[in-house]
CSV table of C-alpha atoms in Angstrom, one decimal:
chain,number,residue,atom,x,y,z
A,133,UNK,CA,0.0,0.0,0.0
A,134,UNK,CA,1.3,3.4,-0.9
A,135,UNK,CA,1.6,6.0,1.3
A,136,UNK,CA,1.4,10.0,0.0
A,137,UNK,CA,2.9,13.0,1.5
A,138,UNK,CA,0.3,15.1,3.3
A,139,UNK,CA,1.0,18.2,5.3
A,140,UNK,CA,3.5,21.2,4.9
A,141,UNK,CA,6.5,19.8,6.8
A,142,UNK,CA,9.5,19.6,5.2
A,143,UNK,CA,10.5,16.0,4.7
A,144,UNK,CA,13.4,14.9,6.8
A,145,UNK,CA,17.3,14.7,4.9
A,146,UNK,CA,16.8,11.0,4.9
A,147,UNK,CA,14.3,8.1,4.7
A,148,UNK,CA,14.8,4.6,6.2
A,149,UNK,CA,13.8,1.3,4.4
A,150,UNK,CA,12.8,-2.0,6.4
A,151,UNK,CA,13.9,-4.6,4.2
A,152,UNK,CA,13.9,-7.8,5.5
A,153,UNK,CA,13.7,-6.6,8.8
A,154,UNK,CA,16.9,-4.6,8.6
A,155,UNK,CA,16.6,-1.1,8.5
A,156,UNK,CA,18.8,1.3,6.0
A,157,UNK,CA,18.8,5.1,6.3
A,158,UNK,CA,19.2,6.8,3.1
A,159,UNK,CA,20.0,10.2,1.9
A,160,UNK,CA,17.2,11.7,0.1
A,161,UNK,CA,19.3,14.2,-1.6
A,162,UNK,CA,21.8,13.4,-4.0
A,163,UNK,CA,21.1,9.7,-3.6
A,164,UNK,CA,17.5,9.0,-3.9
A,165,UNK,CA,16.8,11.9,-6.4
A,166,UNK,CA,19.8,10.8,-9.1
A,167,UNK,CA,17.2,8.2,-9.9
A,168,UNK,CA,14.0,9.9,-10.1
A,169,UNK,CA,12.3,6.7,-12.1
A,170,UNK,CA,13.3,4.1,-9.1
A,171,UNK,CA,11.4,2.3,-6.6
A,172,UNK,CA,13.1,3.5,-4.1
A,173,UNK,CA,12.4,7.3,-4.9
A,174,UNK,CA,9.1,6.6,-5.4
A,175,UNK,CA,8.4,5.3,-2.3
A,176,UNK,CA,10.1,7.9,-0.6
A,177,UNK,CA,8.4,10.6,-2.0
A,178,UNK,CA,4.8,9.1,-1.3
A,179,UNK,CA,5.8,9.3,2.4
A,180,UNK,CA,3.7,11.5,4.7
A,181,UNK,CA,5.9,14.5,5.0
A,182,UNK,CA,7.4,14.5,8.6
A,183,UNK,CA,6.8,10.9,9.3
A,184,UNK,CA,9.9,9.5,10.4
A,185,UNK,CA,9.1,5.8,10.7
A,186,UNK,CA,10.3,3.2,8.0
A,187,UNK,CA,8.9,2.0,4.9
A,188,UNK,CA,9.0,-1.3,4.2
A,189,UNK,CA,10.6,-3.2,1.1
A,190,UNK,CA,10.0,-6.5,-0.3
A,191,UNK,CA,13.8,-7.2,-1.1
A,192,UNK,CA,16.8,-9.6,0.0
A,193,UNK,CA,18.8,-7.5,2.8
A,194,UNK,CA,21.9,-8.9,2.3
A,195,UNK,CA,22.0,-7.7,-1.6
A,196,UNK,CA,20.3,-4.6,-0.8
A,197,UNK,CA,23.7,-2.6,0.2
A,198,UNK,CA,24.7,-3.5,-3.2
A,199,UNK,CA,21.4,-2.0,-4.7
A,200,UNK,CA,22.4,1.4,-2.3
A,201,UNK,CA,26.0,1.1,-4.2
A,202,UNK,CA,24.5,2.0,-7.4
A,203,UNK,CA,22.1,4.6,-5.9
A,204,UNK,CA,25.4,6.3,-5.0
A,205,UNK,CA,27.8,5.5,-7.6
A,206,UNK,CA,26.0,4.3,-10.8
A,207,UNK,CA,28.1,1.1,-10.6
A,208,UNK,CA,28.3,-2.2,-8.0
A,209,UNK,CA,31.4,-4.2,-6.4
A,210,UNK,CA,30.6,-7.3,-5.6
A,211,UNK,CA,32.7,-10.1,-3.9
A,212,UNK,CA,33.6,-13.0,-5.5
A,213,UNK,CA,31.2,-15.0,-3.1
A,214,UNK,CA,28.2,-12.9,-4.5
A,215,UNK,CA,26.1,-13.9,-8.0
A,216,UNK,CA,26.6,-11.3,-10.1
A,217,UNK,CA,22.9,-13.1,-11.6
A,218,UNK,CA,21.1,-12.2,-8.5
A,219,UNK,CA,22.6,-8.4,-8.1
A,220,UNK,CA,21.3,-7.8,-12.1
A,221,UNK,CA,17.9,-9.1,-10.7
A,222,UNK,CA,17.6,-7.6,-7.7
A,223,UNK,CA,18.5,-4.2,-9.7
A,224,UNK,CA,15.7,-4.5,-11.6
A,225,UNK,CA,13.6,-5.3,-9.6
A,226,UNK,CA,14.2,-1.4,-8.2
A,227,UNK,CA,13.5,-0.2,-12.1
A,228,UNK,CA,17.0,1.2,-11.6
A,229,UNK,CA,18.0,2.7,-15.2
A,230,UNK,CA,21.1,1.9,-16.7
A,231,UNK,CA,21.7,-1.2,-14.8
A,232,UNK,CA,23.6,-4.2,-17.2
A,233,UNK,CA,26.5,-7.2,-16.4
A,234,UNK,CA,29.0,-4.6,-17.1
A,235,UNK,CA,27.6,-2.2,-14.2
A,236,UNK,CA,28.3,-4.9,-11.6
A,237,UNK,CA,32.2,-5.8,-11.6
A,238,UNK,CA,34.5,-8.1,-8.8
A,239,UNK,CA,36.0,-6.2,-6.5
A,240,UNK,CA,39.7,-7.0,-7.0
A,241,UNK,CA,40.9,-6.6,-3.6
A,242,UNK,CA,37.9,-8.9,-1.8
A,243,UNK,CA,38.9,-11.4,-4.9
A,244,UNK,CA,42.5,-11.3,-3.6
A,245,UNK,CA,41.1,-12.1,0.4
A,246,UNK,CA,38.9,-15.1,-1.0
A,247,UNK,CA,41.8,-16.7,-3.0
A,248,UNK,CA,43.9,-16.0,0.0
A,249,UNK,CA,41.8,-17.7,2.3
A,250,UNK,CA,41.2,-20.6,0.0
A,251,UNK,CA,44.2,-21.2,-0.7
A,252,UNK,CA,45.1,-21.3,3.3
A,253,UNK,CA,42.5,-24.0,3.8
A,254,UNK,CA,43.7,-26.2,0.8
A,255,UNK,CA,47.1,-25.6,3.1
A,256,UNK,CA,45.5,-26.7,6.2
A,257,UNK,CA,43.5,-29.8,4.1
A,258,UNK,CA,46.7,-30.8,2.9
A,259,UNK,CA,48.3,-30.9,6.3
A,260,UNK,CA,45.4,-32.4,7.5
A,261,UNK,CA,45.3,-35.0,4.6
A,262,UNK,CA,49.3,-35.2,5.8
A,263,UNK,CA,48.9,-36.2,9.3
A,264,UNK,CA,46.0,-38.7,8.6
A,265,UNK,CA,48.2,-40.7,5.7
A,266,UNK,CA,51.1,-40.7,8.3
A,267,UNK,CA,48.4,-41.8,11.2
A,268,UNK,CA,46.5,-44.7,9.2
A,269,UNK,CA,50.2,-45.7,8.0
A,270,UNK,CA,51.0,-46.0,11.3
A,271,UNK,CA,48.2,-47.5,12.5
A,272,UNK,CA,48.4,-49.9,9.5
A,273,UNK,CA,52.0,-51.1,9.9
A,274,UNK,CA,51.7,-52.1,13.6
A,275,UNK,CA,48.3,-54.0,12.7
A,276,UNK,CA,50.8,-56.0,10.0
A,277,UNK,CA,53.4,-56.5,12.8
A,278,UNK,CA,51.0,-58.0,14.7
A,279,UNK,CA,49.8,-60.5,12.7
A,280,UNK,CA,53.3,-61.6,11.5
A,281,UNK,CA,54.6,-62.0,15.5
A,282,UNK,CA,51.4,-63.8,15.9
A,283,UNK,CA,52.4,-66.1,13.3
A,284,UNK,CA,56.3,-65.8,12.9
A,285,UNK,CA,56.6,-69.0,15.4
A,286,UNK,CA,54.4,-71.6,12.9
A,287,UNK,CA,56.9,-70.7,9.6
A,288,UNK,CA,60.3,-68.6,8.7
A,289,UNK,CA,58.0,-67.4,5.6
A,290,UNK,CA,54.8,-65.5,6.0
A,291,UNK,CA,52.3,-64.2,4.0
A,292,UNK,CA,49.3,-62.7,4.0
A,293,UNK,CA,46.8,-60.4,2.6
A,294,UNK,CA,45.8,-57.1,3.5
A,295,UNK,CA,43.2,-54.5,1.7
A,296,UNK,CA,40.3,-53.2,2.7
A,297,UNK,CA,38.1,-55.9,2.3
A,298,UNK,CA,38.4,-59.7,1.2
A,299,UNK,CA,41.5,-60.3,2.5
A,300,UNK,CA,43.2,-61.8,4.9
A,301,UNK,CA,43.4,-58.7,7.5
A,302,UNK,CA,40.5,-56.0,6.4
A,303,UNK,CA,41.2,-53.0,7.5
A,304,UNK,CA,38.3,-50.9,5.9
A,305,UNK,CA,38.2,-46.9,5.7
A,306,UNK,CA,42.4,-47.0,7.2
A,307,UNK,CA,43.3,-48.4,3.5
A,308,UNK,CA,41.7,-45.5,1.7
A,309,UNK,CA,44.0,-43.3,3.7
A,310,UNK,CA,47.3,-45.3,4.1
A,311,UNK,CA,50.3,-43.7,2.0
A,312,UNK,CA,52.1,-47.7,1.0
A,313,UNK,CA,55.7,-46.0,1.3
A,314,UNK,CA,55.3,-45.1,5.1
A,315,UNK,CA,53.8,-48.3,5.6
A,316,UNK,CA,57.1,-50.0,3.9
A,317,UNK,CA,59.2,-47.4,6.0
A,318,UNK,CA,57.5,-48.4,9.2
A,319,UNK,CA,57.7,-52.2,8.7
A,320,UNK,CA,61.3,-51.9,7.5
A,321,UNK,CA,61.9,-50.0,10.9
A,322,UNK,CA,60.5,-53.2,12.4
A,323,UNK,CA,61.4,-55.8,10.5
A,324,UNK,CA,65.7,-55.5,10.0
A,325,UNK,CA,66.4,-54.6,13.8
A,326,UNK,CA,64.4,-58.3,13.8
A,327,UNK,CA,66.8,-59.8,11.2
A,328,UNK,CA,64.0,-59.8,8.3
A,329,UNK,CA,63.2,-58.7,5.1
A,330,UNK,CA,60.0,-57.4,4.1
A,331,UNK,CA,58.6,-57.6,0.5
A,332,UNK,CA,55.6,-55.6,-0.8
A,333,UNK,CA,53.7,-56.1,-3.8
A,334,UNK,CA,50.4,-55.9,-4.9
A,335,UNK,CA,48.0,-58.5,-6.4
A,336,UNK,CA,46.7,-57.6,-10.0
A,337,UNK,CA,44.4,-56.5,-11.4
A,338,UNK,CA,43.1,-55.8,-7.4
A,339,UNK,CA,45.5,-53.2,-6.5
A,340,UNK,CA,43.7,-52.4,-3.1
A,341,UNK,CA,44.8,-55.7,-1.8
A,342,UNK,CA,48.6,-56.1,-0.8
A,343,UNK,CA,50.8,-59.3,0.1
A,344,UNK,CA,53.2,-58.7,2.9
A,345,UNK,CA,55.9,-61.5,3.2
A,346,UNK,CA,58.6,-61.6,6.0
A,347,UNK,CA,61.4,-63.3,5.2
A,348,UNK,CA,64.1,-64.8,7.7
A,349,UNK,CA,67.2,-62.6,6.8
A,350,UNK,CA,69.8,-65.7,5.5
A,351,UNK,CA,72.7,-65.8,7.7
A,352,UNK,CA,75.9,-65.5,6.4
């Protein structure tokens, strides 16, 4: 429902829009009145003169600043987390004049802080993604040690399977994340302070499931 301007007061310097339940305060001179043909300056001047309270818009709040930007300055910096799509929209939806693609641009310098931060978390995932390889290798290597001291007494050769599932020791998610070289490193560790040798190959065409054979080191 439109409201009109009744009275003699003089309206006040600025109006303020609920939108969304946020309230913005605008200049009514030069801002409102570069765009005579807007929505915004139409509501504005069908306010009762004098009447201070806010009149309400049927807009999204969080794009709205970006509406105010071209109020002000004819053209729109957006971040890079922002659809340009939905600014073009939202623009029209205010029968703001002149408004095209070209109108809204990325701001450079909040383009630069997003790719910073991304780039820290791929950091952080990697080092993440780092610690659990090393962890599950770990992990992985003892659970292999295990089974061969459990079993080193019945042969001098021993050999078993190990994958993440239909083999002789399943280990599940842990052999998604297991780096083979650490695990190699780790039962190397073991295995020649022991007097053994270790061999490490995988079956074909399964490469998810690995042999690990211990080997008596011959004596000399």
């Amino acid at each position: 429902q439109k409201r009109r301007r009744t009275g003699s007061a003089a309206a006040s310097e600025t109006v303020k829009f609920n939108v969304g339940g946020r309230i913005f305060e605008v200049l009514r001179e030069p801002t409102l009145s570069l765009h005579p043909g807007s929505l915004l300056h139409t509501l504005a001047e069908e306010a009762p003169a004098g009447d201070d309270s806010s009149i309400f818009v049927e807009a999204d709040p969080d794009l709205f600043p970006y509406i105010l930007q071209y109020y002000r300055d004819r053209k729109i910096l957006i971040p890079f987390t922002v659809s340009q799509e939905a600014v073009l929209r939202e623009a029209q939806r205010f029968a703001l004049e002149g408004v095209t693609a070209a109108s809204i641009q990325r701001d450079a310098a909040l383009g630069a802080a997003f790719y910073s931060a991304r780039e820290l978390a791929d950091a952080e995932k990697a080092r993440m993604k780092a610690a659990l390889d090393a962890s599950c290798s770990r992990f992985i290597a003892d659970r292999l040690i295990y089974e061969a001291l459990n079993r080193i007494h019945q042969a001098n050769r021993i050999s078993f399977r190990v994958g993440k599932e239909n083999s002789d020791i399943n280990l599940g998610d842990a052999w998604t994340f297991m780096g083979k070289d650490r695990v190699l490193q780790h039962l190397h560790a073991w295995a020649v302070p022991n007097s053994l040798q270790v061999q490490f190959s995988y079956y074909s065409p399964r490469p998810a499931e690995v042999v690990f054979t211990a080997v008596p080191v011959a004596q000399p």
